[in-house]
């Protein structure tokens, strides 16, 4: 293998695949990144068996070949190089990759590419397409609600339904995010998958943002339907699926409300953040109080002090109400609602609160309140 | 001014109040003298024979063979104690309970409303007597250490006031043993100096005490001069709550152990709820017959008050930790990592109120009719050996 590749391209490509590199010592091969020539591009690949990422970077391929190289060393070495073409030459006899960039040289010992696990790919089968920026926004709105601890594995996943619309739901037992959008080429009959939230967040990290971009992401299922593949022009991300039954979330979606409040999102978010500093020492409780066109956001710590912010609000239904939420759940939700104003709907201090953007129906965030004795 | 109020022979006096036949007799609270255990309290009549608390029951029966041995009734003592403490709290909010029968009261700033401290103290003695028929000895001084020594001086029904400025001269003639903070090991290290009175100790150069006792020497020197800066501090929220029991005979019957553990867990959980707290961590303590002690804890995904959940988690810890080949001497169950009165509700929970309602009803029944009124699941009520500090705050 002999390849010349701009340092910036190589560095960017390695950053994309790095998150799939395994740090577990049980399978040392997984701490490597695969380098393989592919036409006029260089393919970088990493996998931890749950998540695999392929990334193609533009390169001048002089001689074909493939090898697996310690990922961390390669990435650190490449990142330290000047912005100039990097030449990589593999000596097949001892699998040492000789690297050269201006006046810096390096020799990195690799491993046979044949030892590297095969990463599944999709050649045929149904493929759906979704604008990259939209998919990224959907993931960011939903995946925050997924559980990060493994006590109930099903909650670490995002229930994804592929049909005429693409819908994503995540919940950690205390809150739930639901987002839907039209799916281009979506099938009449729905298919549901549970995709690890971690994998989707990696995908969101890789995808470009900005609505001006018209890049599309292709979504496909592996032939044996246990893996999902997301593909852009230069990246392919393959994720294992989570098996099991997602709880019946439709059943817990509130059907009605007693008090509905409309407030500016950024003001609410600011007030919640301020309150969270005071709430830190008292179970993270932020109390909301609604009264005659105003919302008060309060927190108190018996030892440190207390705080209250007031926000003008349009209050419908019962005018006076109280509810308490975990500050983190509140700020997480307000951070991702893409709307200048939000609606907060509540029924009682012990029933779920619902946050929606005022101007659309495609996003819902549900938070269970905290029961307080006072 | 600071008051130290100490109920006279508390447990034994309550027994005498409840059962007038015991009045004037040698009453020893602690249970069956043939079993393992210690004296919890002795009436003044029994003390005359040298019986004192913490003495093995077997020794007590030798010293005082005609003594009347009664098992402790801690729930009853708890009620009496609460009554007395409520009287204390009606005179000042600054009440620091030291045990079920002993408390410091800070009367600073109450003089203009209630008159001088001595008058308040007399008033407290009379109120306690009329409400409970119990006697309380009171020491009045400018510091905790002097008030404590004073209350102890003329027991029972003691009343000792040490005017400001006379602390050192009050302490000076008293035997060294009366000085709080002077334990057996410190006493041993001071023995070569031949000290007899607190005054002897106060007269020593402080360097001498520092050399022999380190930091403790400095504190003792201050105490001996009647200097004590410690404030009277009402108890805050406890950091952990636990119950433990030592078996009369070491046990390896898993069924029995679990029955007892359930009960300990239920009591810990109830006490926690009485403080208006939720816990996130449950704790298990297990001591084998060879005194090897192991502790295990488990943290829950979120705070809880639920009896069912807490008992279940502690039982699970026990099942994981217990080595069935060995006999158990002591079992303990507890809760910690508290937050106050708030609980994150779950989206997919059972109707959230159901378990909570059960727990709340249990508590109401227990408060009204006692623990015997209702048991939850298979449990075995343990004989409570004493009260713990965390039960004293309200």
XYZ file of C-alpha atoms in Angstrom:
768
model
C 0.000 0.000 0.000
C 1.229 3.431 -0.919
C -1.015 6.430 -0.376
C -0.620 10.193 -0.196
C -3.329 12.043 1.717
C -3.603 15.640 2.949
C -2.986 15.791 6.711
C -6.291 17.685 7.306
C -8.355 15.015 5.529
C -6.651 12.222 7.364
C -7.027 13.958 10.705
C -10.727 14.619 10.133
C -11.352 11.047 9.010
C -9.600 9.608 12.032
C -11.660 11.838 14.336
C -14.850 10.453 12.769
C -13.944 6.801 13.267
C -12.150 7.238 16.606
C -15.378 7.008 18.631
C -15.960 3.458 17.426
C -12.514 2.310 18.530
C -12.797 -0.094 21.429
C -10.715 0.480 24.506
C -11.563 -2.884 25.999
C -8.567 -5.150 26.279
C -10.432 -8.399 25.669
C -10.094 -8.045 21.894
C -6.902 -6.095 21.236
C -7.544 -6.005 17.476
C -10.433 -3.594 18.111
C -8.063 -0.911 19.372
C -6.824 -0.618 15.781
C -8.112 1.383 12.886
C -8.266 -0.281 9.490
C -6.631 1.551 6.571
C -7.668 0.252 3.151
C -7.428 1.713 -0.301
C -10.774 1.878 -2.109
C -10.580 3.203 -5.651
C -9.221 6.711 -5.415
C -10.025 6.990 -1.713
C -8.620 5.708 1.540
C -11.098 3.922 3.767
C -10.680 4.256 7.547
C -12.693 1.824 9.675
C -13.152 1.142 13.374
C -15.553 -1.040 15.309
C -16.363 -1.988 18.875
C -18.792 -4.646 17.625
C -21.738 -2.550 18.783
C -20.935 0.410 16.606
C -18.817 0.449 13.450
C -17.810 3.475 11.427
C -16.327 3.613 7.950
C -14.999 6.892 6.658
C -13.610 7.534 3.174
C -11.073 10.306 2.645
C -9.784 11.647 -0.654
C -6.264 10.402 -1.308
C -3.808 9.705 -4.078
C -3.611 5.918 -4.252
C -0.347 4.826 -5.791
C -0.427 1.224 -4.711
C -3.386 -0.686 -3.261
C -3.318 -2.442 0.087
C -4.759 -2.686 3.589
C -3.508 -2.864 7.160
C -4.737 -2.341 10.738
C -2.829 0.216 12.823
C -3.074 1.181 16.539
C -5.777 3.846 16.424
C -4.677 6.072 19.247
C -1.040 6.318 18.185
C -1.978 6.939 14.565
C -4.472 9.655 15.464
C -2.132 11.410 17.865
C 0.722 11.225 15.379
C -1.351 12.550 12.483
C -2.815 15.360 14.617
C 0.683 16.509 15.483
C 1.788 16.751 11.874
C 1.846 20.027 9.896
C -0.871 20.706 7.381
C 0.828 19.047 4.391
C 0.528 15.839 2.371
C 1.188 12.680 4.389
C 2.704 9.714 2.605
C 1.966 6.265 3.952
C 3.825 3.241 2.694
C 3.132 -0.254 4.001
C 5.940 -2.775 4.134
C 3.947 -6.024 3.671
C 6.805 -8.117 5.035
C 6.685 -6.715 8.582
C 3.438 -4.679 8.374
C 5.170 -1.473 9.374
C 3.562 1.667 7.957
C 6.201 4.194 7.073
C 4.769 7.690 7.356
C 6.343 10.815 5.992
C 5.213 14.442 6.172
C 7.633 17.246 5.274
C 10.533 16.653 7.645
C 8.733 14.333 10.088
C 8.882 10.562 9.730
C 7.232 7.815 11.677
C 7.075 4.043 11.512
C 3.990 2.466 13.037
C 3.721 -1.291 13.502
C 0.445 -2.639 12.213
C -1.474 -5.897 12.278
C -2.769 -7.960 9.375
C -5.998 -6.472 8.011
C -7.408 -9.990 7.823
C -7.648 -10.076 11.614
C -9.920 -7.042 11.576
C -13.618 -7.975 11.885
C -15.719 -7.581 8.788
C -18.061 -4.602 8.960
C -21.471 -5.408 7.496
C -22.664 -3.372 4.605
C -25.867 -3.197 2.630
C -25.877 -3.945 -1.037
C -29.591 -4.368 -1.526
C -32.834 -4.047 0.401
C -34.993 -1.067 1.152
C -33.231 2.227 1.605
C -34.831 5.386 2.983
C -33.513 8.889 2.711
C -33.618 11.744 5.176
C -31.932 15.183 5.001
C -28.814 15.070 7.206
C -29.570 18.259 9.139
C -33.114 17.076 9.907
C -31.967 13.669 11.137
C -29.360 15.360 13.274
C -31.968 17.644 14.821
C -34.316 14.717 15.489
C -31.606 12.714 17.209
C -30.526 15.640 19.360
C -34.110 16.273 20.436
C -34.808 12.674 21.382
C -31.619 10.933 22.472
C -31.174 13.127 25.576
C -34.187 11.399 27.088
C -32.596 7.956 26.793
C -31.051 6.298 29.844
C -27.280 6.359 30.156
C -27.047 3.583 32.722
C -27.630 -0.037 31.845
C -30.071 -0.935 34.619
C -32.833 -1.272 32.022
C -31.103 -1.781 28.655
C -34.262 -1.115 26.659
C -34.192 2.498 27.892
C -30.726 3.065 26.417
C -32.331 2.710 22.997
C -34.335 4.965 20.718
C -37.508 3.384 19.380
C -37.359 4.257 15.700
C -40.317 3.685 13.431
C -39.774 3.663 9.676
C -43.020 4.209 7.801
C -44.596 7.040 5.888
C -43.117 9.093 8.685
C -39.925 8.574 10.614
C -40.545 8.748 14.340
C -38.089 8.496 17.182
C -38.921 7.978 20.869
C -36.603 7.705 23.834
C -37.342 7.484 27.541
C -35.359 6.802 30.672
C -38.311 6.059 32.898
C -38.642 9.657 34.096
C -38.912 11.606 30.843
C -39.669 10.949 27.224
C -38.833 12.672 23.947
C -40.816 12.038 20.768
C -40.065 13.514 17.370
C -41.500 12.686 13.987
C -40.932 13.860 10.444
C -41.919 12.794 6.965
C -39.679 10.052 5.571
C -38.762 10.231 1.910
C -39.507 6.875 0.271
C -40.935 5.618 3.544
C -42.803 2.319 3.281
C -46.538 1.901 3.795
C -46.024 -0.740 6.424
C -44.111 0.319 9.457
C -40.885 -1.252 10.691
C -39.705 -0.543 14.227
C -36.141 -0.772 15.469
C -34.560 0.059 18.793
C -31.261 1.780 18.064
C -28.794 2.471 20.888
C -28.960 6.193 21.711
C -25.165 6.194 21.942
C -24.889 5.158 18.276
C -27.361 7.816 17.186
C -25.508 10.499 19.126
C -22.307 9.478 17.334
C -24.168 9.774 14.050
C -25.458 13.222 15.032
C -21.915 14.266 15.887
C -20.710 13.267 12.421
C -23.585 14.732 10.418
C -23.263 18.312 9.194
C -25.671 20.850 10.650
C -27.195 23.899 9.029
C -30.353 23.730 7.004
C -28.628 25.131 3.931
C -26.858 21.819 3.385
C -28.778 19.407 1.222
C -26.772 16.317 2.076
C -28.936 13.239 2.516
C -28.524 10.267 4.810
C -29.506 6.827 3.616
C -30.992 4.498 6.192
C -31.011 0.751 5.607
C -31.380 -2.480 7.507
C -28.805 -5.233 7.301
C -30.133 -8.370 5.563
C -30.538 -10.248 8.858
C -32.292 -7.219 10.367
C -30.093 -7.013 13.442
C -28.153 -3.973 12.348
C -29.006 -0.568 10.962
C -26.825 1.380 8.584
C -26.637 5.138 8.063
C -24.765 6.287 5.004
C -23.629 9.673 3.745
C -21.288 10.465 0.863
C -18.202 9.819 2.936
C -19.327 7.994 6.081
C -21.096 4.739 6.828
C -22.187 4.057 10.402
C -23.418 0.600 11.355
C -25.095 -0.008 14.694
C -26.288 -3.093 16.464
C -29.964 -3.015 17.425
C -31.364 -3.552 20.904
C -33.709 -6.492 21.283
C -36.736 -6.398 23.486
C -40.066 -4.735 23.948
C -40.156 -0.971 24.327
C -42.725 0.040 26.981
C -46.069 1.162 25.674
C -45.348 4.863 25.716
C -48.575 5.856 23.973
C -50.464 4.787 27.063
C -48.699 7.318 29.297
C -48.991 10.274 26.898
C -51.362 12.706 28.615
C -54.554 13.129 26.636
C -55.625 16.397 28.231
C -54.420 19.201 30.458
C -55.814 21.489 33.141
C -53.354 24.335 32.811
C -51.530 25.326 29.655
C -48.782 27.923 29.777
C -47.045 29.618 26.861
C -43.666 31.187 27.646
C -40.606 32.305 25.690
C -38.215 29.328 25.539
C -34.980 31.197 26.183
C -36.381 33.063 29.212
C -37.672 29.834 30.670
C -34.343 28.119 30.009
C -32.420 30.942 31.674
C -34.679 30.882 34.722
C -34.366 27.094 34.981
C -30.574 27.297 34.742
C -30.438 29.962 37.440
C -32.663 27.879 39.683
C -30.550 24.772 39.063
C -27.600 26.360 40.907
C -29.727 26.614 44.037
C -31.347 23.237 43.423
C -28.023 21.392 43.227
C -27.976 20.692 46.945
C -31.619 19.850 47.382
C -32.382 16.918 45.099
C -32.284 19.218 42.044
C -35.858 20.360 42.572
C -37.113 23.349 40.621
C -40.611 24.491 41.505
C -42.897 26.171 39.014
C -45.790 28.277 40.178
C -48.389 29.777 37.858
C -50.537 32.675 38.895
C -52.410 35.334 36.950
C -50.338 35.573 33.799
C -47.010 34.848 35.417
C -44.782 31.853 35.885
C -42.434 31.782 38.875
C -39.407 29.491 38.723
C -38.030 28.759 42.178
C -35.384 26.716 43.903
C -34.187 26.603 47.454
C -31.533 24.946 49.510
C -31.975 24.934 53.263
C -28.277 25.505 53.707
C -27.334 27.788 50.830
C -30.280 30.025 50.034
C -33.014 30.400 47.454
C -33.935 32.015 44.159
C -37.015 33.029 42.189
C -37.382 34.265 38.607
C -40.632 35.476 37.116
C -41.648 35.222 33.480
C -44.695 36.645 31.711
C -46.854 33.779 30.540
C -50.088 33.163 28.726
C -51.997 30.889 31.076
C -54.991 28.924 29.788
C -57.332 26.773 31.867
C -56.882 26.716 35.617
C -54.980 29.883 36.427
C -53.193 28.791 39.555
C -51.023 25.668 39.648
C -47.805 24.254 41.070
C -45.462 21.549 39.874
C -41.863 20.570 40.610
C -39.344 19.104 38.173
C -35.782 17.883 38.254
C -33.754 20.888 37.042
C -31.699 18.784 34.656
C -34.712 17.278 32.916
C -36.186 20.738 32.487
C -33.044 22.372 31.093
C -32.320 19.377 28.839
C -35.770 19.637 27.283
C -35.725 23.427 26.880
C -32.287 23.206 25.275
C -33.532 21.111 22.374
C -36.977 22.530 21.623
C -36.401 24.352 18.386
C -39.023 27.013 18.930
C -39.072 30.561 20.246
C -41.987 29.811 22.516
C -43.048 26.622 24.205
C -46.279 25.285 25.595
C -46.190 23.575 28.965
C -49.245 21.487 29.755
C -49.918 20.131 33.217
C -52.751 18.275 34.906
C -51.628 17.907 38.510
C -48.498 18.046 40.631
C -48.226 14.256 40.364
C -48.958 13.798 36.664
C -46.583 14.163 33.716
C -45.870 17.630 32.348
C -45.766 18.076 28.572
C -43.527 20.507 26.718
C -44.203 21.288 23.043
C -43.074 23.903 20.584
C -45.940 26.385 19.971
C -45.590 26.323 16.220
C -45.518 22.627 15.417
C -46.876 19.279 16.522
C -43.915 17.121 15.571
C -42.079 17.288 18.906
C -43.250 16.349 22.390
C -41.205 16.144 25.554
C -42.777 14.620 28.661
C -41.299 14.983 32.137
C -42.527 13.272 35.286
C -42.662 15.743 38.170
C -41.059 15.318 41.543
C -43.377 14.625 44.417
C -42.570 17.006 47.223
C -43.908 16.945 50.701
C -44.163 20.702 50.950
C -27.020 30.522 80.505
C -26.947 26.838 79.673
C -29.001 24.172 81.405
C -28.125 20.514 81.554
C -31.279 18.535 82.285
C -30.916 14.900 83.215
C -33.871 12.692 84.155
C -33.133 10.687 87.295
C -32.766 6.918 86.741
C -35.026 7.428 83.755
C -35.996 3.931 82.558
C -36.301 2.622 86.105
C -38.338 5.661 87.191
C -40.759 5.199 84.286
C -41.229 1.587 85.334
C -41.941 2.774 88.862
C -44.437 5.356 87.608
C -46.228 2.767 85.498
C -46.292 0.195 88.247
C -46.632 1.823 91.676
C -45.771 -1.485 93.360
C -42.198 -0.961 92.218
C -41.889 2.411 93.945
C -39.144 2.453 96.547
C -37.785 -0.914 95.390
C -34.599 -1.982 93.651
C -35.674 -1.996 89.984
C -33.228 -3.152 87.340
C -34.235 -2.604 83.708
C -32.532 -4.935 81.261
C -34.549 -8.066 80.955
C -34.024 -11.633 81.924
C -30.873 -11.887 84.105
C -30.245 -15.436 82.843
C -29.723 -14.192 79.299
C -26.893 -12.329 77.587
C -27.366 -8.607 78.100
C -26.551 -5.604 80.159
C -28.335 -3.349 82.634
C -30.075 -0.494 80.810
C -30.953 1.368 83.995
C -31.205 0.861 87.742
C -33.315 2.658 90.313
C -31.550 4.511 93.116
C -32.536 1.703 95.453
C -30.646 -0.777 93.239
C -27.714 1.580 92.793
C -27.181 1.432 96.542
C -26.031 -2.135 95.981
C -23.530 -1.106 93.345
C -25.671 -1.902 90.306
C -25.123 0.532 87.470
C -26.053 0.727 83.796
C -23.976 -1.168 81.197
C -23.144 -3.782 83.861
C -23.733 -7.391 82.727
C -27.083 -8.637 84.031
C -25.340 -11.633 85.557
C -23.218 -9.341 87.743
C -26.259 -7.289 88.747
C -28.104 -10.330 89.993
C -25.139 -11.264 92.181
C -24.911 -7.782 93.696
C -28.614 -7.364 94.181
C -30.309 -10.774 94.300
C -33.599 -9.338 95.576
C -33.726 -6.788 92.736
C -36.755 -6.736 90.466
C -35.632 -7.327 86.881
C -37.918 -5.887 84.234
C -37.556 -5.991 80.451
C -37.148 -2.587 78.807
C -40.165 -0.904 77.193
C -38.451 1.465 74.829
C -41.595 2.604 73.073
C -42.950 3.785 76.412
C -39.693 5.521 77.347
C -39.807 7.200 73.950
C -43.237 8.623 74.677
C -42.207 9.911 78.106
C -39.058 11.383 76.666
C -40.994 13.216 74.001
C -43.311 14.673 76.606
C -40.359 15.955 78.628
C -38.533 17.301 75.581
C -41.682 19.142 74.521
C -41.586 20.913 77.890
C -37.937 21.834 77.291
C -38.765 23.136 73.817
C -41.568 25.289 75.192
C -38.886 27.289 77.033
C -36.259 27.571 74.306
C -35.837 26.410 70.719
C -32.183 25.581 71.419
C -32.481 22.067 72.808
C -29.726 19.580 72.080
C -30.746 16.050 73.071
C -27.820 13.893 74.161
C -29.891 10.777 74.780
C -33.444 9.890 75.634
C -33.074 11.312 79.156
C -30.489 14.044 78.820
C -30.387 17.399 77.054
C -28.661 20.758 76.970
C -30.837 23.887 76.807
C -29.526 27.307 75.873
C -31.597 30.004 77.593
C -29.570 32.933 76.291
C -31.899 35.751 75.336
C -35.002 34.310 77.023
C -34.455 36.193 80.290
C -36.622 39.194 79.539
C -39.580 36.970 78.670
C -39.188 34.216 81.235
C -37.038 35.636 83.993
C -33.638 34.381 85.155
C -32.379 30.905 84.212
C -32.724 29.550 87.753
C -36.408 30.447 87.752
C -36.930 28.722 84.391
C -35.100 25.656 85.680
C -37.350 25.428 88.750
C -40.321 25.826 86.487
C -39.097 22.981 84.208
C -38.620 20.684 87.193
C -42.175 21.381 88.367
C -43.705 20.972 84.897
C -41.897 17.675 84.296
C -42.984 16.395 87.677
C -46.633 17.292 87.186
C -46.791 16.046 83.590
C -44.915 12.761 84.030
C -44.232 12.241 87.757
C -40.539 12.034 86.846
C -37.687 13.860 88.560
C -35.150 15.834 86.615
C -31.806 17.104 87.886
C -30.655 20.400 86.444
C -27.289 22.109 86.318
C -27.059 25.787 85.362
C -23.833 27.380 84.173
C -22.292 29.459 81.426
C -20.937 26.417 79.541
C -21.970 22.881 78.686
C -19.206 21.189 80.626
C -19.909 23.040 83.880
C -23.689 22.595 83.549
C -23.175 18.885 83.047
C -20.983 18.515 86.114
C -23.476 20.626 88.096
C -26.554 18.549 87.158
C -24.752 15.401 88.238
C -23.650 16.781 91.592
C -26.782 16.492 93.700
C -28.804 13.768 92.024
C -31.649 12.881 92.335
C -33.815 16.030 92.126
C -30.603 18.005 91.916
C -30.540 21.740 91.351
C -27.150 23.364 91.089
C -26.431 26.827 89.805
C -22.898 27.996 89.108
C -22.825 31.820 88.892
C -20.776 33.359 86.066
C -17.123 33.795 87.051
C -17.168 30.985 89.601
C -16.785 28.087 87.148
C -13.187 27.252 87.993
C -13.633 27.564 91.724
C -16.784 25.408 91.524
C -14.956 22.632 89.715
C -11.694 22.820 91.627
C -12.586 20.783 94.766
C -14.459 18.066 92.864
C -12.829 14.677 92.286
C -11.098 14.376 88.916
C -13.426 11.536 87.862
C -16.311 14.013 87.531
C -14.685 15.868 84.667
C -16.370 15.001 81.343
C -14.014 13.939 78.586
C -11.613 12.196 80.920
C -11.745 8.567 79.860
C -9.988 5.577 81.414
C -6.996 5.767 79.079
C -6.360 9.456 79.765
C -6.783 8.786 83.461
C -4.126 6.092 83.234
C -1.684 8.401 81.511
C -2.214 11.044 84.198
C -1.960 8.579 87.083
C 1.798 9.158 87.701
C 1.017 12.826 88.498
C -1.112 11.842 91.488
C -3.947 14.243 90.729
C -6.966 14.070 93.029
C -9.257 16.940 92.062
C -10.213 18.886 88.976
C -8.369 21.810 90.586
C -5.159 19.749 90.637
C -5.483 19.233 86.910
C -6.279 22.909 86.297
C -3.157 23.874 88.209
C -0.892 21.878 85.872
C 1.000 23.820 83.220
C -0.788 23.309 79.917
C 2.465 22.087 78.298
C 2.504 19.141 80.681
C -1.000 18.086 79.570
C -0.218 18.625 75.895
C 2.878 16.472 76.262
C 0.995 13.640 77.954
C -2.340 13.723 76.139
C -1.881 15.759 72.959
C -4.927 17.669 71.734
C -7.181 16.079 74.322
C -4.908 17.582 76.979
C -5.739 21.042 75.759
C -9.470 20.351 75.893
C -9.240 18.871 79.392
C -7.253 21.864 80.594
C -9.986 24.162 79.260
C -12.721 22.010 80.800
C -10.934 22.005 84.170
C -10.979 25.816 84.067
C -14.674 25.766 83.202
C -14.013 26.895 79.629
C -16.164 25.256 76.943
C -16.960 27.047 73.692
C -19.200 24.323 72.230
C -22.612 25.760 71.353
C -25.896 24.043 72.140
C -26.869 22.825 68.696
C -30.266 21.275 68.007
C -29.862 18.182 65.854
C -30.075 18.625 62.099
C -31.060 15.944 59.642
C -29.251 12.682 60.303
C -26.730 11.464 57.721
C -27.827 7.870 58.084
C -30.322 5.835 60.047
C -29.847 2.236 61.040
C -31.042 -0.455 63.407
C -29.039 -3.407 64.552
C -29.398 -6.235 66.971
C -27.075 -8.695 68.660
C -28.596 -12.146 69.011
C -28.872 -13.884 72.358
C -27.343 -16.876 70.651
C -25.367 -16.791 67.405
C -27.634 -17.832 64.526
C -27.273 -19.568 61.186
C -30.965 -20.087 60.482
C -31.424 -18.091 57.267
C -35.172 -17.918 57.701
C -34.932 -16.421 61.161
C -32.169 -14.054 60.112
C -34.333 -12.768 57.286
C -37.302 -12.278 59.622
C -35.187 -10.170 61.926
C -33.606 -8.262 59.058
C -37.012 -7.369 57.650
C -37.960 -5.938 60.992
C -34.755 -3.917 61.316
C -35.235 -2.578 57.796
C -38.844 -1.637 58.505
C -37.849 0.260 61.635
C -35.054 2.124 59.831
C -37.377 3.062 56.989
C -40.073 4.270 59.360
C -37.644 6.367 61.370
C -36.378 7.912 58.132
C -39.901 8.806 57.060
C -40.558 10.311 60.483
C -37.739 12.729 59.661
C -39.443 13.508 56.357
C -36.544 12.061 54.374
C -36.061 9.793 51.362
C -33.019 7.570 50.911
C -31.034 6.571 47.881
C -28.790 4.040 49.596
C -29.560 0.978 51.687
C -26.996 -0.592 54.009
C -26.460 -3.988 55.538
C -24.228 -4.888 58.463
C -23.367 -8.463 59.250
C -21.120 -9.648 62.065
C -20.126 -13.298 62.209
C -19.478 -15.208 65.414
C -15.735 -14.498 65.187
C -16.513 -10.733 65.189
C -15.568 -10.417 61.546
C -17.841 -7.612 60.363
C -18.891 -6.888 56.840
C -20.941 -4.008 55.518
C -22.607 -3.793 52.135
C -24.534 -0.976 50.489
C -26.509 -0.524 47.356
C -27.618 2.696 45.715
C -30.992 2.894 44.056
C -31.568 4.689 40.762
C -33.613 7.294 42.632
C -34.638 8.234 46.167
C -37.414 6.284 47.815
C -39.509 6.174 50.979
C -41.306 2.963 50.098
C -41.230 0.286 52.764
C -41.536 -2.510 50.239
C -38.631 -1.313 48.134
C -36.266 -0.617 51.040
C -36.937 -3.949 52.757
C -36.562 -5.795 49.455
C -33.252 -4.152 48.612
C -31.778 -4.880 52.046
C -32.889 -8.522 51.872
C -31.238 -8.812 48.485
C -27.983 -7.415 49.867
C -28.168 -9.992 52.646
C -28.769 -12.874 50.251
C -25.743 -11.843 48.208
C -23.470 -11.261 51.189
C -24.324 -13.948 53.715
C -22.037 -16.955 53.926
C -24.467 -19.690 54.968
C -21.801 -21.834 56.538
C -21.242 -19.310 59.307
C -23.139 -18.177 62.351
C -24.238 -14.585 62.729
C -23.768 -12.592 65.896
C -25.162 -9.259 64.804
C -27.396 -8.001 62.015
C -27.990 -4.404 61.041
C -30.070 -2.659 58.395
C -29.972 0.987 57.501
C -30.612 3.743 55.011
C -28.533 6.761 54.001
C -27.883 9.284 51.228
C -30.947 11.287 52.172
C -32.848 13.961 50.400
C -35.686 15.863 51.884
C -39.291 15.130 51.126
C -39.055 14.784 47.400
C -39.144 11.949 45.012
C -38.784 11.708 41.272
C -41.899 10.020 39.951
C -41.530 7.439 37.192
C -43.240 7.498 33.817
C -43.939 3.787 33.659
C -44.544 3.159 37.353
C -47.509 1.397 38.787
C -50.068 4.032 39.643
C -47.532 6.037 41.634
C -49.690 6.554 44.653
C -50.423 2.882 45.415
C -47.214 1.834 47.161
C -46.867 5.271 48.713
C -50.397 5.070 50.070
C -49.695 1.662 51.593
C -46.553 2.949 53.251
C -48.322 6.038 54.577
C -51.182 3.968 56.005
C -48.719 1.622 57.702
C -47.048 4.565 59.349
C -50.329 5.998 60.603
C -51.365 2.663 62.108
C -47.963 2.186 63.751
C -47.986 5.704 65.175
C -51.386 5.173 66.671
C -51.312 1.558 67.844
C -47.628 0.648 67.951
C -45.606 -1.881 65.962
C -47.439 -4.856 67.368
C -50.683 -3.695 65.777
C -49.689 -4.728 62.280
C -46.861 -6.668 60.710
C -45.932 -6.599 57.063
C -44.751 -9.846 55.602
C -43.012 -12.377 57.801
C -41.055 -10.476 60.415
C -39.804 -10.970 63.880
C -39.931 -8.033 66.243
C -36.535 -7.596 67.803
C -36.038 -6.524 71.344
C -34.823 -2.995 71.013
C -31.775 -2.536 73.200
C -31.522 1.183 73.184
C -32.399 4.392 71.482
C -30.258 6.088 68.947
C -29.405 9.717 68.608
C -31.171 10.057 65.266
C -34.479 9.259 66.939
C -34.136 12.204 69.267
C -34.747 15.018 66.834
C -38.502 15.487 67.040
